[in-house]
Short mmCIF file of C-alpha atoms in Angstrom, two decimals:
data_model
loop_
_atom_site.label_atom_id
_atom_site.label_comp_id
_atom_site.label_asym_id
_atom_site.label_seq_id
_atom_site.Cartn_x
_atom_site.Cartn_y
_atom_site.Cartn_z
CA SER A 1 -11.76 2.84 7.68
CA GLN A 2 -11.49 0.54 4.75
CA GLN A 3 -13.03 1.81 1.47
CA GLY A 4 -12.10 -1.07 -0.91
CA GLU A 5 -13.13 -4.53 -0.42
CA GLU A 6 -11.71 -7.35 -2.53
CA ASP A 7 -13.48 -10.46 -3.45
CA PRO A 8 -12.61 -13.31 -3.29
CA GLN A 9 -10.19 -13.27 -0.41
CA ALA A 10 -8.34 -16.14 -1.98
CA LEU A 11 -8.20 -17.77 -5.35
CA SER A 12 -6.37 -20.58 -6.56
CA ILE A 13 -6.32 -21.46 -10.41
CA GLN A 14 -4.25 -23.73 -12.84
CA GLU A 15 -1.45 -21.97 -14.84
CA GLY A 16 -2.74 -20.75 -17.98
CA GLU A 17 -6.29 -19.99 -16.87
CA ASN A 18 -7.71 -16.48 -16.27
CA ALA A 19 -8.00 -14.84 -12.83
CA THR A 20 -10.56 -12.32 -11.89
CA MET A 21 -10.62 -10.23 -8.67
CA ASN A 22 -13.18 -7.56 -7.87
CA CYS A 23 -13.29 -4.70 -5.74
CA SER A 24 -16.16 -2.53 -4.11
CA TYR A 25 -15.96 0.72 -2.71
CA LYS A 26 -18.24 3.12 -0.95
CA THR A 27 -17.59 6.76 -1.75
CA SER A 28 -17.04 8.51 -5.06
CA ILE A 29 -13.57 8.41 -6.33
CA ASN A 30 -11.32 9.96 -9.09
CA ASN A 31 -9.32 7.10 -9.74
CA LEU A 32 -8.87 3.50 -8.53
CA GLN A 33 -5.58 1.68 -8.48
CA TRP A 34 -4.52 -1.96 -8.39
CA TYR A 35 -1.30 -3.06 -6.61
CA ARG A 36 0.34 -6.43 -6.31
CA GLN A 37 2.33 -7.80 -3.45
CA ASN A 38 4.65 -10.77 -3.59
CA SER A 39 4.94 -12.67 -0.32
CA GLY A 40 6.70 -10.65 2.40
CA ARG A 41 7.65 -7.66 0.16
CA GLY A 42 6.39 -4.13 -0.62
CA LEU A 43 3.50 -3.42 -2.87
CA VAL A 44 3.94 -2.65 -6.60
CA HIS A 45 1.71 -0.43 -8.61
CA LEU A 46 0.13 -2.25 -11.63
CA ILE A 47 -2.56 -0.03 -13.18
CA LEU A 48 -4.71 3.06 -12.43
CA ILE A 49 -8.17 3.64 -13.90
CA ARG A 50 -9.75 7.27 -13.83
CA SER A 51 -13.31 7.54 -12.93
CA ASN A 52 -14.23 8.64 -16.46
CA GLU A 53 -12.79 5.42 -17.93
CA ARG A 54 -14.48 2.08 -18.16
CA GLU A 55 -11.77 -0.18 -19.19
CA LYS A 56 -8.07 -0.11 -19.37
CA HIS A 57 -5.59 -2.71 -20.53
CA SER A 58 -1.78 -3.24 -19.61
CA GLY A 59 -0.03 -6.43 -21.07
CA ARG A 60 -2.09 -9.26 -19.65
CA LEU A 61 -4.16 -7.22 -17.16
CA ARG A 62 -7.63 -5.81 -17.84
CA VAL A 63 -9.22 -3.48 -15.42
CA THR A 64 -12.75 -2.57 -15.45
CA LEU A 65 -14.55 0.19 -13.50
CA ASP A 66 -18.27 0.79 -12.97
CA THR A 67 -18.78 3.79 -11.09
CA SER A 68 -22.72 3.31 -10.92
CA LYS A 69 -22.01 0.07 -9.05
CA LYS A 70 -18.91 1.21 -7.34
CA SER A 71 -16.80 -1.69 -8.35
CA SER A 72 -13.84 -2.53 -10.23
CA SER A 73 -12.39 -5.80 -11.49
CA LEU A 74 -8.91 -6.96 -12.24
CA LEU A 75 -8.53 -9.74 -15.02
CA ILE A 76 -5.21 -11.39 -15.46
CA THR A 77 -5.05 -13.62 -18.74
CA ALA A 78 -3.04 -16.76 -19.30
CA SER A 79 -1.86 -16.76 -15.57
CA ARG A 80 1.78 -17.79 -14.85
CA ALA A 81 3.33 -18.99 -11.56
CA ALA A 82 5.04 -15.59 -11.26
CA ASP A 83 1.49 -13.89 -10.87
CA THR A 84 1.07 -15.92 -7.57
CA ALA A 85 0.78 -12.77 -5.12
CA SER A 86 -1.76 -10.79 -3.21
CA TYR A 87 -3.57 -8.21 -5.36
CA PHE A 88 -5.07 -4.91 -3.49
CA CYS A 89 -7.29 -2.15 -4.87
CA ALA A 90 -6.72 1.38 -3.63
CA THR A 91 -8.92 4.40 -4.02
CA GLY A 92 -8.12 8.16 -3.10
CA ARG A 93 -9.22 9.57 0.21
CA GLY A 94 -8.40 13.12 1.19
CA ALA A 95 -5.31 14.85 0.22
CA GLN A 96 -3.22 12.29 -1.65
CA LYS A 97 -3.85 9.56 0.55
CA LEU A 98 -5.10 6.11 -0.63
CA VAL A 99 -7.12 3.45 1.20
CA PHE A 100 -6.31 -0.11 0.55
CA GLY A 101 -8.63 -3.10 0.62
CA GLN A 102 -7.72 -6.31 2.44
CA GLY A 103 -6.63 -8.06 -0.84
CA THR A 104 -7.10 -11.10 -2.84
CA ARG A 105 -4.47 -13.80 -2.49
CA LEU A 106 -3.93 -15.48 -5.86
CA THR A 107 -2.21 -18.70 -6.09
CA ILE A 108 -1.34 -20.09 -9.49
CA ASN A 109 -0.87 -23.83 -9.71
CA PRO A 110 1.62 -25.47 -12.08
CA ASP B 1 13.64 3.96 -11.18
CA VAL B 2 11.98 5.21 -8.06
CA LYS B 3 13.62 3.57 -5.12
CA VAL B 4 12.15 3.59 -1.57
CA THR B 5 14.45 1.81 0.95
CA GLN B 6 13.84 0.72 4.58
CA SER B 7 16.51 0.42 7.12
CA SER B 8 15.88 -3.17 8.22
CA ARG B 9 13.95 -6.14 6.58
CA TYR B 10 13.54 -8.01 9.91
CA LEU B 11 13.76 -6.29 13.50
CA VAL B 12 13.25 -7.85 16.90
CA LYS B 13 12.70 -5.62 19.89
CA ARG B 14 11.67 -5.99 23.55
CA THR B 15 8.58 -4.39 25.15
CA GLY B 16 9.38 -0.95 26.26
CA GLU B 17 12.18 -0.28 24.02
CA LYS B 18 12.19 2.85 21.65
CA VAL B 19 12.27 1.70 18.15
CA PHE B 20 13.21 3.90 15.12
CA LEU B 21 12.08 2.66 11.31
CA GLU B 22 13.76 4.62 8.75
CA CYS B 23 12.59 5.23 5.11
CA VAL B 24 14.46 6.98 2.49
CA GLN B 25 13.18 7.61 -1.08
CA ASP B 26 15.23 8.94 -4.01
CA MET B 27 12.75 10.54 -6.31
CA ASP B 28 12.27 13.94 -4.66
CA HIS B 29 8.59 13.02 -3.64
CA GLU B 30 6.77 15.40 -1.46
CA ASN B 31 4.48 12.95 0.05
CA MET B 32 5.42 9.97 2.43
CA PHE B 33 3.56 7.41 4.26
CA TRP B 34 3.88 4.79 6.89
CA TYR B 35 1.51 1.84 6.93
CA ARG B 36 1.26 -1.35 8.98
CA GLN B 37 -0.09 -4.52 7.60
CA ASP B 38 -1.53 -7.12 9.48
CA PRO B 39 -3.35 -10.47 8.25
CA GLY B 40 -7.11 -9.73 7.59
CA LEU B 41 -6.76 -6.04 8.20
CA GLY B 42 -4.80 -4.99 5.16
CA LEU B 43 -2.80 -1.81 5.11
CA ARG B 44 -3.72 0.77 7.63
CA LEU B 45 -2.24 4.21 7.39
CA ILE B 46 -0.32 5.29 10.60
CA TYR B 47 1.17 8.72 9.43
CA PHE B 48 1.31 10.83 6.48
CA SER B 49 3.75 13.67 5.53
CA TYR B 50 3.18 16.00 2.69
CA ASP B 51 6.25 18.12 3.14
CA VAL B 52 9.37 18.53 5.35
CA LYS B 53 8.44 19.01 9.16
CA MET B 54 4.67 18.41 8.14
CA LYS B 55 2.91 15.40 9.24
CA GLU B 56 -0.70 14.30 9.40
CA LYS B 57 -2.26 11.40 11.67
CA GLY B 58 -3.50 8.42 9.70
CA ASP B 59 -6.23 5.84 11.00
CA ILE B 60 -4.02 4.26 13.74
CA PRO B 61 -1.33 7.01 15.09
CA GLU B 62 -1.61 5.94 18.81
CA GLY B 63 1.81 4.67 20.19
CA TYR B 64 3.72 6.08 17.03
CA SER B 65 5.21 9.28 16.10
CA VAL B 66 7.15 10.38 13.04
CA SER B 67 9.82 12.76 12.01
CA ARG B 68 10.50 14.33 8.61
CA GLU B 69 13.67 16.65 8.84
CA LYS B 70 14.68 16.10 5.34
CA LYS B 71 12.65 15.61 2.07
CA GLU B 72 13.86 12.19 1.34
CA ARG B 73 13.55 10.55 4.83
CA PHE B 74 10.59 9.79 6.97
CA SER B 75 11.09 7.99 10.29
CA LEU B 76 8.59 6.12 12.35
CA ILE B 77 9.15 6.09 16.00
CA LEU B 78 7.57 3.56 18.49
CA GLU B 79 8.03 5.36 21.66
CA SER B 80 7.54 2.28 23.85
CA ALA B 81 7.25 -0.81 21.84
CA SER B 82 4.33 -3.22 22.84
CA THR B 83 3.66 -6.79 21.56
CA ASN B 84 0.54 -5.41 19.65
CA GLN B 85 2.98 -3.49 17.45
CA THR B 86 4.38 -6.69 16.11
CA SER B 87 3.65 -6.37 12.39
CA MET B 88 4.71 -5.73 8.82
CA TYR B 89 5.62 -2.00 8.47
CA LEU B 90 5.62 -0.50 5.05
CA CYS B 91 6.81 2.91 3.86
CA ALA B 92 5.69 4.51 0.59
CA SER B 93 6.15 7.83 -1.23
CA SER B 94 4.42 9.58 -3.99
CA PRO B 95 4.73 13.10 -5.93
CA ARG B 96 2.20 15.84 -4.77
CA THR B 97 0.01 16.74 -7.75
CA ALA B 98 -3.48 17.53 -8.37
CA SER B 99 -4.91 13.92 -8.36
CA TYR B 100 -4.23 10.82 -6.54
CA ASN B 101 -1.02 9.20 -7.60
CA GLU B 102 0.59 5.84 -7.48
CA GLN B 103 2.58 5.17 -4.26
CA PHE B 104 5.85 3.57 -4.47
CA PHE B 105 6.62 0.99 -1.85
CA GLY B 106 9.64 0.17 0.22
CA PRO B 107 10.32 -3.71 0.76
CA GLY B 108 8.92 -3.44 4.46
CA THR B 109 10.07 -4.13 8.03
CA ARG B 110 8.89 -6.82 9.73
CA LEU B 111 8.95 -6.15 13.46
CA THR B 112 8.57 -8.46 16.24
CA VAL B 113 8.22 -7.22 19.78
CA LEU B 114 8.92 -9.62 22.38
#
């Protein structure tokens, strides 16, 4: 069963613009994670936000978490061509397992 | 740096063949995972192992088995490959702690079953 649902499924913006992706989930969590996947490769962990945190920053990434709405957003500021990738949110399920959403495919146009 | 390696980047097999996908991690992680990734379906967990010789079924274990004889190695076995098992297979590992941790992924194996 898929817990995380990303929105939009695809996003295309110009280089230098900001990109925002959203994730909704269904059950209570203790943390939510975001991953990036470059085309045809494995996933790379970007950032983890705990359930008692509302916002977290890492470089050009900003993640927010609203546990009352069961949603999170990932903001990438000043986008670059190298940010072109698919982005997945993941939430914990059971012992040590994660459930991944279907991802948002982000394209940065030069 | 944590490194997770997978035995092949691309693999082509025939229907009915027994297929072995190998995954090795070098960070002494207790947990290892096998996922398959298909367009529109995201990542789905096939099997999970939390210790040597221990395994747990994920969401889609049918047609697959796993082996974990050593801590660093987790093998996915397709007993009799079928065309609907054509997919991208991703291995991941993570340490076992009290809370959910980031998972470290291998580069993936794109399997085609003809």
